[in-house]
Coordinates of C-alpha atoms and ligand atoms in Angstrom, one line a residue:
M13 CA 10.5 33.3 56.9
T14 CA 13.2 31.7 58.9
A15 CA 16.9 32.0 58.5
T16 CA 17.1 28.3 57.5
P17 CA 15.4 27.8 54.1
P18 CA 12.9 24.9 54.1
A19 CA 14.2 21.5 52.8
I20 CA 11.1 21.3 50.5
K21 CA 9.7 24.3 48.5
R22 CA 6.3 23.1 47.3
V23 CA 4.2 20.4 48.8
L24 CA 0.9 18.8 47.9
L25 CA -0.8 17.9 51.1
K26 CA -3.6 15.3 50.9
L27 CA -6.1 15.6 53.8
S28 CA -8.8 13.1 54.1
G29 CA -12.3 14.3 55.1
E30 CA -11.7 12.2 58.3
A31 CA -8.9 14.5 59.3
L32 CA -11.7 17.3 59.9
M33 CA -14.0 15.0 61.8
G34 CA -12.1 14.9 65.1
D35 CA -14.0 12.5 67.5
D36 CA -17.4 13.3 65.8
A37 CA -19.2 10.6 63.9
F38 CA -19.3 12.8 60.7
G39 CA -19.0 16.4 59.5
I40 CA -16.5 19.1 60.5
N41 CA -15.3 19.5 64.0
R42 CA -14.5 23.1 64.7
E43 CA -11.7 22.4 67.1
T44 CA -10.1 19.9 64.8
I45 CA -10.2 22.2 61.7
S46 CA -8.7 25.1 63.6
R47 CA -5.9 22.9 64.8
M48 CA -5.3 21.7 61.3
A49 CA -5.1 25.4 60.1
D50 CA -2.7 26.2 62.7
E51 CA -0.4 23.3 61.5
I52 CA -0.7 24.4 58.0
A53 CA 0.0 28.0 58.8
E54 CA 3.3 26.9 60.7
V55 CA 4.5 25.3 57.5
V56 CA 3.6 28.4 55.4
Q57 CA 5.4 30.6 57.8
Q58 CA 8.5 28.5 57.1
G59 CA 8.4 29.7 53.4
V60 CA 7.0 26.3 52.0
E61 CA 4.4 26.7 49.2
V62 CA 1.4 24.6 50.2
A63 CA -1.4 23.1 48.0
I64 CA -4.0 21.0 49.5
V65 CA -6.4 18.3 48.2
I66 CA -9.2 17.7 50.5
G67 CA -11.3 14.7 50.7
G68 CA -14.9 14.3 51.6
G69 CA -15.4 11.0 53.3
N70 CA -16.5 12.7 56.6
I71 CA -19.6 14.0 54.6
F72 CA -20.3 11.5 51.7
R73 CA -18.6 8.6 50.2
G74 CA -19.6 7.6 46.6
M75 CA -18.8 4.0 47.1
A76 CA -21.3 3.8 50.0
G77 CA -24.0 5.6 48.0
G78 CA -23.3 3.2 45.1
A79 CA -23.6 0.2 47.4
A80 CA -26.8 1.5 48.8
G81 CA -28.4 1.4 45.3
M82 CA -27.6 4.9 44.0
D83 CA -26.2 5.4 40.5
R84 CA -22.5 5.3 41.3
A85 CA -21.6 8.3 39.0
T86 CA -24.3 10.4 40.8
A87 CA -23.0 9.2 44.1
D88 CA -19.5 10.1 43.2
Y89 CA -20.7 13.7 42.1
M90 CA -22.2 14.0 45.5
G91 CA -18.8 13.0 47.1
M92 CA -17.1 15.6 44.9
L93 CA -19.5 18.3 46.2
A94 CA -18.8 17.1 49.8
T95 CA -15.1 18.0 49.2
V96 CA -16.1 21.4 48.2
M97 CA -17.7 22.0 51.6
N98 CA -14.7 20.9 53.4
A99 CA -12.5 23.0 51.1
L100 CA -14.7 26.1 51.9
A101 CA -14.4 25.3 55.6
L102 CA -10.7 24.7 55.7
A103 CA -10.0 27.9 53.6
D104 CA -12.2 30.0 55.7
T105 CA -10.5 28.8 58.8
L106 CA -7.1 29.6 57.3
N107 CA -8.0 32.9 56.2
R108 CA -9.7 34.0 59.4
S109 CA -6.5 33.0 61.2
G110 CA -4.4 35.1 58.9
T111 CA -3.2 32.6 56.4
I112 CA -4.3 33.6 52.9
A113 CA -6.1 30.6 51.2
R114 CA -7.8 30.2 48.0
V115 CA -10.3 27.4 46.8
M116 CA -10.2 26.1 43.3
S117 CA -12.7 23.5 42.1
A118 CA -12.5 20.9 39.5
I119 CA -16.3 21.3 39.0
N120 CA -17.6 24.7 38.0
I121 CA -19.7 26.2 40.7
D122 CA -19.0 29.8 39.7
Q123 CA -21.0 31.6 42.4
V124 CA -19.4 29.7 45.1
V125 CA -15.7 29.0 44.2
E126 CA -13.3 29.9 41.4
P127 CA -12.6 27.0 38.9
Y128 CA -9.3 25.3 38.8
V129 CA -7.0 27.0 36.4
R130 CA -3.3 25.7 36.6
P131 CA -1.5 29.0 35.9
K132 CA -3.7 30.8 38.4
A133 CA -3.0 28.1 41.0
L134 CA 0.8 28.4 40.3
Q135 CA 0.5 32.2 40.7
Y136 CA -1.2 31.9 44.0
L137 CA 1.4 29.5 45.3
E138 CA 4.2 31.7 44.3
E139 CA 2.4 34.6 46.1
G140 CA 2.6 32.4 49.2
K141 CA -1.1 31.7 49.3
V142 CA -2.5 28.3 50.2
V143 CA -4.4 26.7 47.4
V144 CA -7.2 24.1 48.4
F145 CA -8.2 21.9 45.5
A146 CA -11.8 20.9 45.7
A147 CA -14.0 18.5 43.8
G148 CA -11.2 15.9 43.4
T149 CA -10.4 15.3 39.8
G150 CA -13.8 16.5 38.6
N151 CA -14.6 12.9 37.5
P152 CA -16.5 10.0 39.0
F153 CA -14.8 6.7 39.7
F154 CA -11.8 8.4 41.0
T155 CA -10.7 9.4 44.6
T156 CA -9.1 12.4 46.2
D157 CA -5.9 10.4 46.4
T158 CA -5.8 10.4 42.7
A159 CA -6.5 14.2 42.7
A160 CA -3.7 14.7 44.9
A161 CA -1.2 12.8 42.7
L162 CA -2.6 14.6 39.6
R163 CA -2.5 18.1 41.1
G164 CA 0.7 17.3 42.7
A165 CA 2.3 16.4 39.3
E166 CA 0.7 19.3 37.6
I167 CA 1.9 22.0 40.0
G168 CA 5.3 20.5 40.2
A169 CA 5.1 19.6 43.9
E170 CA 8.4 18.0 45.2
I171 CA 6.4 15.5 47.3
V172 CA 2.8 14.3 48.2
L173 CA 2.2 14.6 51.9
K174 CA -0.3 11.9 52.6
A175 CA -2.0 12.6 56.0
T176 CA -3.3 9.6 57.8
K177 CA -4.4 8.4 61.3
V178 CA -1.1 6.3 61.7
D179 CA 2.4 7.8 61.8
G180 CA 3.7 6.0 58.7
V181 CA 3.7 2.7 56.8
Y182 CA 4.0 -0.4 59.0
T183 CA 4.9 -4.0 58.2
A184 CA 1.4 -5.0 59.3
D185 CA -1.6 -3.2 60.9
P186 CA -0.2 -1.9 64.1
K187 CA -3.7 -2.1 65.7
K188 CA -3.9 -5.9 65.0
D189 CA -0.2 -6.8 65.2
P190 CA 1.7 -5.3 68.1
S191 CA 5.0 -6.5 66.6
A192 CA 4.5 -4.4 63.5
T193 CA 7.4 -2.0 62.8
R194 CA 7.4 1.3 60.8
Y195 CA 9.4 1.7 57.7
D196 CA 11.5 4.9 57.5
K197 CA 11.4 4.6 53.7
L198 CA 10.7 2.2 51.0
T199 CA 10.6 2.2 47.2
F200 CA 7.4 2.1 45.2
D201 CA 8.4 -1.3 44.0
E202 CA 8.9 -2.6 47.6
A203 CA 5.5 -1.3 48.5
I204 CA 3.8 -3.1 45.6
S205 CA 5.6 -6.3 46.2
K206 CA 4.7 -6.2 50.0
S207 CA 1.0 -5.3 49.1
L208 CA 1.3 -2.2 51.3
G209 CA -1.9 -0.1 50.5
I210 CA -0.4 3.4 50.7
M211 CA -2.9 5.3 48.2
D212 CA -5.3 3.7 45.9
A213 CA -3.8 2.0 42.8
T214 CA -4.5 4.9 40.3
A215 CA -2.9 7.5 42.6
F216 CA 0.1 5.3 43.5
A217 CA 0.7 4.4 39.8
L218 CA 0.6 8.2 38.9
C219 CA 3.1 9.2 41.6
R220 CA 5.4 6.3 40.5
D221 CA 5.2 7.2 36.8
Q222 CA 5.9 10.9 37.6
K223 CA 8.7 10.1 40.1
L224 CA 6.6 12.0 42.8
P225 CA 7.7 10.8 46.2
I226 CA 5.0 10.3 48.9
K227 CA 5.4 10.8 52.6
V228 CA 2.9 9.1 54.8
F229 CA 2.6 10.7 58.3
S230 CA 0.1 11.2 61.1
I231 CA -2.1 14.4 61.0
F232 CA -3.0 13.7 64.6
K233 CA 0.5 14.0 65.9
P234 CA 1.2 17.7 66.9
G235 CA 4.0 19.2 64.8
A236 CA 4.4 16.3 62.5
L237 CA 3.2 18.2 59.3
K238 CA 5.9 20.8 59.9
R239 CA 8.7 18.3 60.6
V240 CA 7.7 16.6 57.4
A241 CA 7.6 19.8 55.4
M242 CA 11.0 20.7 56.8
G243 CA 12.5 17.4 55.6
E244 CA 13.0 16.1 59.1
D245 CA 12.7 12.4 60.2
E246 CA 8.9 11.8 60.4
G247 CA 6.6 9.2 58.8
T248 CA 7.4 6.9 56.0
L249 CA 8.9 8.1 52.7
V250 CA 8.0 6.2 49.5
Y251 CA 10.4 6.9 46.7
I252 CA 11.3 5.7 43.2
Ligands
UDP313 N1 -14.8 11.5 44.2 C1 -14.9 11.4 43.0 N2 -13.9 11.7 42.1 C2 -12.8 12.2 42.5 C3 -12.6 12.5 43.8 C4 -13.5 12.1 44.8 O1 -15.8 10.8 42.5 O2 -11.8 12.6 41.7 C5 -15.9 11.1 45.1 C6 -15.9 9.6 45.5 O3 -17.3 9.3 45.6 C7 -15.3 9.7 46.9 C8 -15.8 11.0 47.5 O4 -15.8 11.9 46.3 O5 -15.7 8.6 47.7 C9 -14.9 11.6 48.6 O6 -13.6 11.5 48.2 P1 -12.5 10.5 49.0 O7 -13.2 9.2 49.4 O8 -11.4 10.4 48.3 O9 -12.3 11.3 50.3 P2 -11.5 10.9 51.6 O10 -11.6 9.5 51.9 O11 -10.1 11.4 51.5 O12 -12.1 11.8 52.8

């Protein structure tokens, strides 16, 4: 704990599967996941309670499976199982580097991981443990963005931290348009009227309904997660 209390007490961090991939074409890159764990540990050390929803796109994406001719629901269950692998890898990395983490799954796989039970998750967070939510919402046809909004609302997170490859929300795609500028903050309604794709529509609507702000920031920028969690000027804030 530091002398200065953190600006935010409890966060829900949404990490995409891609965040674990590093420069690899798929899967989990050891160096990248270790760096990620270090960044998370720094935030925990500041006294912030951290819950994480992890994606699975680095291993399997249901949409692609569906498009390739698989039954979509089956493909989505495979996608959810991919998030369990990522969650186990992240929690293991955190635990080995001294940050206590627990995985809770929305799909029961009793021999592997404990099921999601809200009061238990709240207890872990209060004890300063990192909780990694696996298997998304547990339902096909959803995404882990929606799981992040859902779990964020359920655990009373003050904010959803949406980790992306870019350092915020831009007026246009900065890779295609060099004149694009970054928003420091914008309202949910502004984001909708400008058709800025921040999270998928279901996730976005849930955050908006629950008045749960979203902070979009770059997971690849060293120290950005800590600055965001400490309420410093970083990324783009989407608020009601
Ligand atoms: N998924 C699902 N329901 C959920 C969350 C995820 O069916 O509640 C499946 C879906 O197939 C998705 C895959 O799991 O494509 C991986 O999740 P996501 O694409 O959100 O991961 P990310 O892009 O964040 O790595």
